[in-house]
């Protein structure tokens, strides 16, 4: 299964051995769930001893946390970039949804573990992740509000709309897999059109996504 | 935790002991995942012996399958009812999204297990569930197509739109919990407004959901 994990999954994690352990942990968690996975399983999947694992991660929880934290940091960076980009709120929201959706398709294995196993984190570690998640929500909410002020978005309930925008992208990780026929970038464009309509921006229907 | 499970979760399952075991299984799967749960855990949570469990369910997989099958049957019935209901496609789609969303909020514990643990089912059992899921997709697709023909929906890519409609509702189970401030029915109305806009039906923005 390692082959299905892209090399650039955690470009910032050093050394390569730590990255290999995170790959192995991700595979094990994705296959059997966090609780049914032992550090021995992870070490074996990485071709190492349990003792070697502890050099890089003091516990199974530390490894799960690192996967969750880095996954959230990556999506936060992507959202920050899109919100701070050029163009009016419509263009920036389009870019945000395209990238956010494509990330969850491309990184569906990471995103699944991030979305469904993080409740296993202890309180303190969980709070770190929730803080990043709140920041993402605030950024999207800011962009929606900017669009409303500029008169390009019309939204009944801003919080519900923000939740729906993010929820659509996150849920891609549940159903997307390597056999999905729609590519991550085409899916991103389709979802951007749907989201802009949800926000009352009504993109031109004569030029649908997938073009 | 049993108290948080509504009594009417599986009204059709008889006898009451089988229902009690399904409740216990659901709680264990939700807390620690399917693979980390043993039949002994489930029996203990239901205040029974493992031997007694096997009278009702031949295996842990059989119990997971029954939870998944009945969850899917419930949402299928709800979608069938909405699609066959009175009113034009806009009204029926509104009803469908309201009920589908509210179900996933109200039944979030079941829906989470249904959405994220079913990959643990053996091929044959998995196919039964996938068949129900396909039927749900076909029904929603039929209603979208009907709305397009009637000139009340405008959709760029029908498959993407159908996926988004269902995805929004299903993902509610990931983030909704008993502390969520929005009630299932209000959330349903908010999402119905968002979905109708996604489908180009543009409900009146001056009467937002939550009214």
Coordinates of C-alpha atoms in Angstrom, one line a residue:
Chain A
X1 CA 0.0 0.0 0.0
X2 CA 2.9 2.4 0.5
X3 CA 3.1 3.0 -3.2
X4 CA -0.2 4.8 -3.1
X5 CA 1.1 7.4 -0.7
X6 CA 2.7 10.4 -2.6
X7 CA 6.3 11.2 -1.8
X8 CA 5.4 14.8 -1.0
X9 CA 2.9 14.0 1.7
X10 CA 5.0 15.5 4.5
X11 CA 7.8 17.4 2.8
X12 CA 8.6 19.3 6.0
X13 CA 9.0 16.2 8.2
X14 CA 12.7 15.2 8.7
X15 CA 14.4 12.8 8.8
X16 CA 13.1 10.5 6.2
X17 CA 12.7 7.7 8.8
X18 CA 10.1 9.8 10.7
X19 CA 8.2 10.3 7.5
X20 CA 8.3 6.6 6.8
X21 CA 6.8 5.9 10.2
X22 CA 4.0 8.4 9.6
X23 CA 3.3 6.7 6.3
X24 CA 3.1 3.3 8.0
X25 CA 0.9 4.7 10.8
X26 CA -1.4 6.3 8.3
X27 CA -1.8 3.0 6.5
X28 CA -2.5 1.1 9.7
X29 CA -5.0 3.6 11.0
X30 CA -6.8 3.8 7.7
X31 CA -7.0 0.0 7.5
X32 CA -8.0 -1.0 11.0
X33 CA -8.6 2.1 12.9
X34 CA -6.4 3.8 15.5
X35 CA -7.4 1.7 18.5
X36 CA -6.8 -1.6 16.8
X37 CA -3.3 -0.6 15.7
X38 CA -0.3 -1.2 17.9
X39 CA 3.1 0.6 17.8
X40 CA 4.5 -2.8 16.9
X41 CA 2.2 -2.9 13.8
X42 CA 3.4 0.5 12.7
X43 CA 7.0 -0.3 13.2
X44 CA 6.6 -3.6 11.3
X45 CA 4.9 -1.8 8.4
X46 CA 7.8 0.6 8.3
X47 CA 10.3 -2.3 8.4
X48 CA 11.6 -1.2 11.8
X49 CA 11.7 -2.3 15.4
X50 CA 9.3 -0.8 18.0
X51 CA 12.4 0.5 19.8
X52 CA 13.4 2.4 16.7
X53 CA 9.9 3.9 16.4
X54 CA 10.2 5.4 19.9
X55 CA 13.3 7.3 18.9
X56 CA 11.0 9.4 16.7
X57 CA 7.6 9.3 18.4
X58 CA 7.3 8.7 22.1
X59 CA 3.9 7.0 21.6
X60 CA 1.2 6.0 19.2
X61 CA -0.8 9.1 20.2
X62 CA 2.2 11.3 19.3
X63 CA 2.3 9.8 15.8
X64 CA -1.5 10.3 15.3
X65 CA -1.1 13.9 16.6
X66 CA 1.7 14.6 14.1
X67 CA -0.4 13.3 11.2
X68 CA -3.4 15.3 12.3
X69 CA -1.5 18.5 13.1
X70 CA 0.4 18.5 9.8
X71 CA -2.8 17.7 7.8
X72 CA -4.6 20.6 9.4
X73 CA -1.6 22.9 8.9
X74 CA -1.5 22.0 5.2
X75 CA -5.2 22.9 4.7
X76 CA -4.8 26.1 6.8
X77 CA -1.9 27.2 4.6
X78 CA -4.0 26.6 1.5
X79 CA -6.9 28.5 2.9
X80 CA -4.7 31.4 4.0
X81 CA -3.2 31.6 0.5
X82 CA -6.5 31.6 -1.2
X83 CA -8.1 34.3 1.1
X84 CA -5.0 36.5 0.8
X85 CA -4.8 36.1 -3.0
X86 CA -5.7 38.4 -5.8
X87 CA -9.1 39.0 -7.2
X88 CA -12.6 39.8 -5.8
X89 CA -14.2 37.6 -3.2
X90 CA -15.9 35.5 -5.9
X91 CA -12.5 34.7 -7.5
X92 CA -10.8 34.0 -4.2
X93 CA -13.7 31.8 -3.0
X94 CA -13.5 29.9 -6.3
X95 CA -9.7 29.3 -5.8
X96 CA -10.3 28.3 -2.1
X97 CA -12.9 25.7 -2.9
X98 CA -11.0 24.3 -5.9
X99 CA -7.8 23.8 -3.8
X100 CA -9.6 22.7 -0.6
X101 CA -11.6 20.1 -2.5
X102 CA -8.7 18.9 -4.6
X103 CA -6.6 18.5 -1.4
X104 CA -9.2 16.3 0.2
X105 CA -9.4 14.1 -2.9
X106 CA -5.7 13.9 -3.5
X107 CA -4.9 13.3 0.2
X108 CA -8.0 11.3 1.0
X109 CA -6.1 8.7 3.2
X110 CA -4.7 11.5 5.4
X111 CA -7.9 13.4 5.5
X112 CA -10.0 10.4 6.5
X113 CA -7.7 9.7 9.5
X114 CA -7.6 13.4 10.3
X115 CA -11.4 13.6 10.2
X116 CA -12.4 10.4 12.0
X117 CA -9.6 9.4 14.3
X118 CA -8.7 12.7 15.9
X119 CA -11.3 12.2 18.7
X120 CA -8.8 9.6 20.0
X121 CA -6.4 12.4 20.8
X122 CA -5.9 13.5 24.5
X123 CA -7.5 16.8 25.4
X124 CA -4.4 19.0 25.0
X125 CA -3.4 17.7 21.6
X126 CA -7.0 17.8 20.5
X127 CA -7.2 21.5 21.4
X128 CA -4.2 22.3 19.2
X129 CA -6.1 20.8 16.2
X130 CA -9.4 22.4 17.1
X131 CA -7.6 25.8 17.2
X132 CA -6.3 25.3 13.6
X133 CA -9.8 24.3 12.5
X134 CA -11.3 27.4 14.1
X135 CA -8.8 29.5 12.3
X136 CA -9.8 27.9 9.0
X137 CA -13.5 28.6 9.7
X138 CA -12.7 32.2 10.7
X139 CA -10.8 32.8 7.4
X140 CA -13.7 31.4 5.3
X141 CA -16.2 33.4 7.3
X142 CA -14.2 36.5 6.7
X143 CA -14.2 35.9 3.0
X144 CA -17.9 35.3 2.9
X145 CA -18.5 38.5 4.9
X146 CA -16.3 40.4 2.5
X147 CA -18.3 39.1 -0.4
X148 CA -21.6 40.1 1.3
X149 CA -20.3 43.6 1.9
X150 CA -19.1 43.9 -1.7
X151 CA -22.6 42.8 -2.8
X152 CA -21.4 39.7 -4.6
X153 CA -22.6 37.1 -2.1
X154 CA -26.1 36.8 -0.7
X155 CA -26.3 34.5 2.3
X156 CA -29.1 33.8 4.7
X157 CA -27.1 32.3 7.6
X158 CA -23.3 33.0 7.4
X159 CA -22.3 30.3 9.9
X160 CA -24.4 27.6 8.1
X161 CA -23.0 28.6 4.8
X162 CA -19.4 28.5 6.1
X163 CA -20.0 25.1 7.6
X164 CA -21.5 23.8 4.3
X165 CA -18.6 25.1 2.2
X166 CA -16.0 23.3 4.4
X167 CA -18.2 20.2 5.0
X168 CA -18.6 19.6 1.2
X169 CA -14.8 19.6 0.8
X170 CA -14.0 17.5 3.9
X171 CA -16.6 14.8 3.0
X172 CA -14.7 14.2 -0.3
X173 CA -12.2 12.2 1.8
X174 CA -15.0 9.8 2.8
X175 CA -16.0 8.7 -0.6
X176 CA -13.0 9.6 -2.9
X177 CA -10.6 6.8 -3.7
X178 CA -7.9 6.0 -6.3
X179 CA -10.6 4.5 -8.6
X180 CA -12.8 7.7 -8.6
X181 CA -13.2 8.8 -12.2
X182 CA -13.3 12.5 -11.5
X183 CA -9.9 14.0 -11.1
X184 CA -9.2 16.1 -8.0
X185 CA -8.9 19.3 -10.0
X186 CA -12.1 18.7 -12.0
X187 CA -14.0 17.9 -8.8
X188 CA -12.6 21.1 -7.3
X189 CA -14.0 23.1 -10.2
X190 CA -17.4 21.4 -10.0
X191 CA -17.6 22.1 -6.3
X192 CA -16.4 25.7 -6.7
X193 CA -19.4 26.3 -9.1
X194 CA -21.8 24.7 -6.6
X195 CA -20.4 26.7 -3.7
X196 CA -20.6 30.0 -5.5
X197 CA -24.2 29.3 -6.3
X198 CA -24.8 28.4 -2.6
X199 CA -23.4 31.8 -1.7
X200 CA -25.7 33.5 -4.2
X201 CA -22.9 34.4 -6.6
X202 CA -24.6 32.5 -9.5
X203 CA -21.7 31.7 -11.9
X204 CA -22.5 31.5 -15.5
X205 CA -24.3 28.2 -16.1
X206 CA -23.4 28.1 -19.7
X207 CA -19.8 27.4 -18.8
X208 CA -20.1 24.5 -16.4
X209 CA -17.1 22.9 -14.6
X210 CA -15.2 20.1 -16.3
X211 CA -14.5 22.4 -19.2
Chain B
X1 CA -23.9 6.4 27.2
X2 CA -26.9 4.3 26.5
X3 CA -29.2 7.1 27.5
X4 CA -28.2 9.2 24.5
X5 CA -29.5 6.5 22.2
X6 CA -33.2 7.1 21.3
X7 CA -35.6 4.3 22.0
X8 CA -37.0 4.4 18.5
X9 CA -33.6 3.8 16.9
X10 CA -34.6 0.4 15.5
X11 CA -38.3 0.1 16.0
X12 CA -38.4 -2.9 13.6
X13 CA -35.8 -5.0 15.3
X14 CA -37.3 -7.7 17.5
X15 CA -36.9 -9.0 20.2
X16 CA -35.8 -6.2 22.5
X17 CA -32.6 -8.1 23.4
X18 CA -31.4 -7.9 19.8
X19 CA -32.0 -4.2 19.9
X20 CA -30.1 -3.9 23.1
X21 CA -27.1 -5.7 21.6
X22 CA -27.2 -3.3 18.5
X23 CA -27.2 -0.3 20.9
X24 CA -24.2 -1.8 22.7
X25 CA -22.4 -2.6 19.5
X26 CA -23.0 0.9 18.2
X27 CA -21.6 2.5 21.3
X28 CA -18.5 0.3 21.2
X29 CA -17.8 0.9 17.5
X30 CA -18.4 4.6 17.9
X31 CA -16.0 4.8 20.9
X32 CA -13.1 2.5 19.8
X33 CA -13.8 1.6 16.2
X34 CA -15.0 -1.8 14.8
X35 CA -11.6 -3.6 14.8
X36 CA -10.7 -2.8 18.4
X37 CA -14.1 -4.0 19.7
X38 CA -14.6 -7.6 20.6
X39 CA -17.9 -9.5 20.9
X40 CA -17.1 -9.8 24.6
X41 CA -17.0 -6.0 24.8
X42 CA -20.4 -5.7 23.2
X43 CA -22.0 -8.4 25.3
X44 CA -20.6 -6.8 28.5
X45 CA -21.9 -3.4 27.4
X46 CA -25.3 -5.0 27.0
X47 CA -25.0 -6.8 30.3
X48 CA -25.0 -10.2 28.7
X49 CA -22.6 -13.1 28.1
X50 CA -20.9 -13.6 24.8
X51 CA -22.9 -16.9 24.4
X52 CA -26.1 -14.9 24.7
X53 CA -24.9 -12.5 22.0
X54 CA -24.4 -15.4 19.5
X55 CA -28.0 -16.4 19.9
X56 CA -28.9 -13.2 18.1
X57 CA -25.9 -12.4 16.0
X58 CA -23.6 -15.2 14.7
X59 CA -20.6 -12.8 14.6
X60 CA -19.4 -9.2 15.2
X61 CA -19.7 -8.7 11.4
X62 CA -23.3 -9.7 11.4
X63 CA -24.0 -7.1 14.1
X64 CA -22.2 -4.4 12.1
X65 CA -24.0 -5.4 9.0
X66 CA -27.4 -5.2 10.7
X67 CA -26.6 -1.6 12.0
X68 CA -25.4 -0.6 8.5
X69 CA -28.3 -2.2 6.6
X70 CA -31.0 -0.8 8.8
X71 CA -29.4 2.7 8.8
X72 CA -29.4 2.6 5.0
X73 CA -32.9 1.3 4.8
X74 CA -34.1 4.1 7.0
X75 CA -32.5 6.8 4.9
X76 CA -33.8 5.1 1.7
X77 CA -37.4 5.1 3.0
X78 CA -37.1 8.7 3.9
X79 CA -35.8 9.6 0.4
X80 CA -38.4 7.5 -1.3
X81 CA -41.1 9.2 0.7
X82 CA -39.8 12.7 -0.2
X83 CA -39.4 11.9 -3.9
X84 CA -42.9 10.4 -4.1
X85 CA -44.5 13.2 -2.1
X86 CA -46.7 16.1 -3.2
X87 CA -45.5 19.3 -4.7
X88 CA -43.2 20.4 -7.5
X89 CA -39.6 19.3 -7.6
X90 CA -38.5 22.3 -5.6
X91 CA -40.8 21.5 -2.7
X92 CA -40.0 17.8 -2.8
X93 CA -36.3 18.5 -2.9
X94 CA -36.7 20.9 0.1
X95 CA -38.5 18.2 2.0
X96 CA -35.9 15.6 1.0
X97 CA -32.9 17.7 2.2
X98 CA -34.7 18.8 5.4
X99 CA -35.4 15.2 6.4
X100 CA -32.1 13.7 5.2
X101 CA -30.1 16.3 7.0
X102 CA -32.1 16.1 10.2
X103 CA -31.8 12.3 10.2
X104 CA -28.0 12.5 10.1
X105 CA -28.0 15.1 12.9
X106 CA -30.5 13.1 15.1
X107 CA -28.9 9.8 14.3
X108 CA -25.3 11.0 14.2
X109 CA -23.9 8.0 16.2
X110 CA -25.5 5.5 13.8
X111 CA -24.7 7.5 10.7
X112 CA -21.0 7.8 11.7
X113 CA -20.6 4.1 12.1
X114 CA -22.5 3.5 8.9
X115 CA -20.4 6.0 7.0
X116 CA -16.9 5.0 8.3
X117 CA -16.9 1.4 9.5
X118 CA -18.8 -0.3 6.7
X119 CA -15.5 -0.8 4.7
X120 CA -14.9 -3.5 7.3
X121 CA -17.8 -5.6 6.0
X122 CA -17.1 -8.6 3.8
X123 CA -17.7 -8.3 0.1
X124 CA -21.1 -9.8 0.0
X125 CA -22.6 -7.8 2.9
X126 CA -20.9 -4.6 1.6
X127 CA -22.6 -5.1 -1.8
X128 CA -26.0 -5.1 -0.1
X129 CA -25.3 -1.7 1.4
X130 CA -23.8 -0.3 -1.8
X131 CA -27.0 -1.4 -3.6
X132 CA -29.2 0.6 -1.2
X133 CA -26.8 3.6 -1.6
X134 CA -27.1 3.4 -5.4
X135 CA -30.9 3.4 -5.1
X136 CA -30.7 6.6 -3.0
X137 CA -28.5 8.3 -5.5
X138 CA -30.8 7.2 -8.4
X139 CA -33.8 8.6 -6.6
X140 CA -32.1 12.0 -6.0
X141 CA -30.8 12.1 -9.5
X142 CA -34.3 11.4 -10.8
X143 CA -35.7 14.3 -8.8
X144 CA -32.9 16.6 -10.0
X145 CA -33.6 15.6 -13.6
X146 CA -37.3 16.2 -13.2
X147 CA -36.6 19.7 -11.9
X148 CA -34.3 20.4 -14.9
X149 CA -37.1 19.3 -17.3
X150 CA -39.6 21.4 -15.4
X151 CA -37.3 24.4 -15.8
X152 CA -37.0 24.9 -12.0
X153 CA -33.4 23.6 -11.6
X154 CA -30.4 24.6 -13.5
X155 CA -27.5 22.3 -13.1
X156 CA -24.1 22.1 -14.8
X157 CA -23.1 18.5 -13.9
X158 CA -26.0 16.4 -12.6
X159 CA -23.8 13.7 -11.0
X160 CA -21.7 16.2 -9.2
X161 CA -24.8 18.0 -7.9
X162 CA -26.4 14.8 -6.6
X163 CA -23.1 13.8 -4.9
X164 CA -22.9 17.2 -3.3
X165 CA -26.6 17.1 -2.1
X166 CA -26.0 13.8 -0.4
X167 CA -22.5 14.5 0.8
X168 CA -23.6 17.7 2.7
X169 CA -26.2 15.7 4.6
X170 CA -24.0 12.7 5.3
X171 CA -21.1 14.8 6.6
X172 CA -23.4 16.2 9.3
X173 CA -22.8 13.0 11.2
X174 CA -19.1 13.8 11.4
X175 CA -19.4 17.1 13.2
X176 CA -22.8 17.0 14.8
X177 CA -23.1 16.0 18.4
X178 CA -25.5 16.4 21.3
X179 CA -23.9 19.8 22.2
X180 CA -24.5 21.3 18.8
X181 CA -26.6 24.4 19.1
X182 CA -28.5 24.2 15.9
X183 CA -31.4 21.7 16.2
X184 CA -31.7 18.9 13.6
X185 CA -34.8 20.5 12.0
X186 CA -33.3 24.1 11.8
X187 CA -30.1 22.6 10.3
X188 CA -32.3 20.8 7.8
X189 CA -34.0 24.0 6.7
X190 CA -30.7 25.9 6.4
X191 CA -29.3 23.1 4.3
X192 CA -32.4 22.9 2.1
X193 CA -32.0 26.6 1.3
X194 CA -28.4 26.1 0.4
X195 CA -29.1 23.0 -1.7
X196 CA -31.9 24.7 -3.6
X197 CA -29.6 27.5 -4.5
X198 CA -26.9 25.0 -5.6
X199 CA -29.5 23.5 -7.9
X200 CA -30.2 27.0 -9.3
X201 CA -33.7 27.2 -7.8
X202 CA -32.8 30.4 -5.9
X203 CA -35.2 30.4 -2.9
X204 CA -36.2 33.8 -1.6
X205 CA -33.2 35.2 0.3
X206 CA -35.4 37.6 2.3
X207 CA -36.9 34.6 4.2
X208 CA -33.8 32.7 5.4
X209 CA -33.9 29.4 7.3
X210 CA -34.2 29.4 11.0
X211 CA -37.5 31.3 10.8

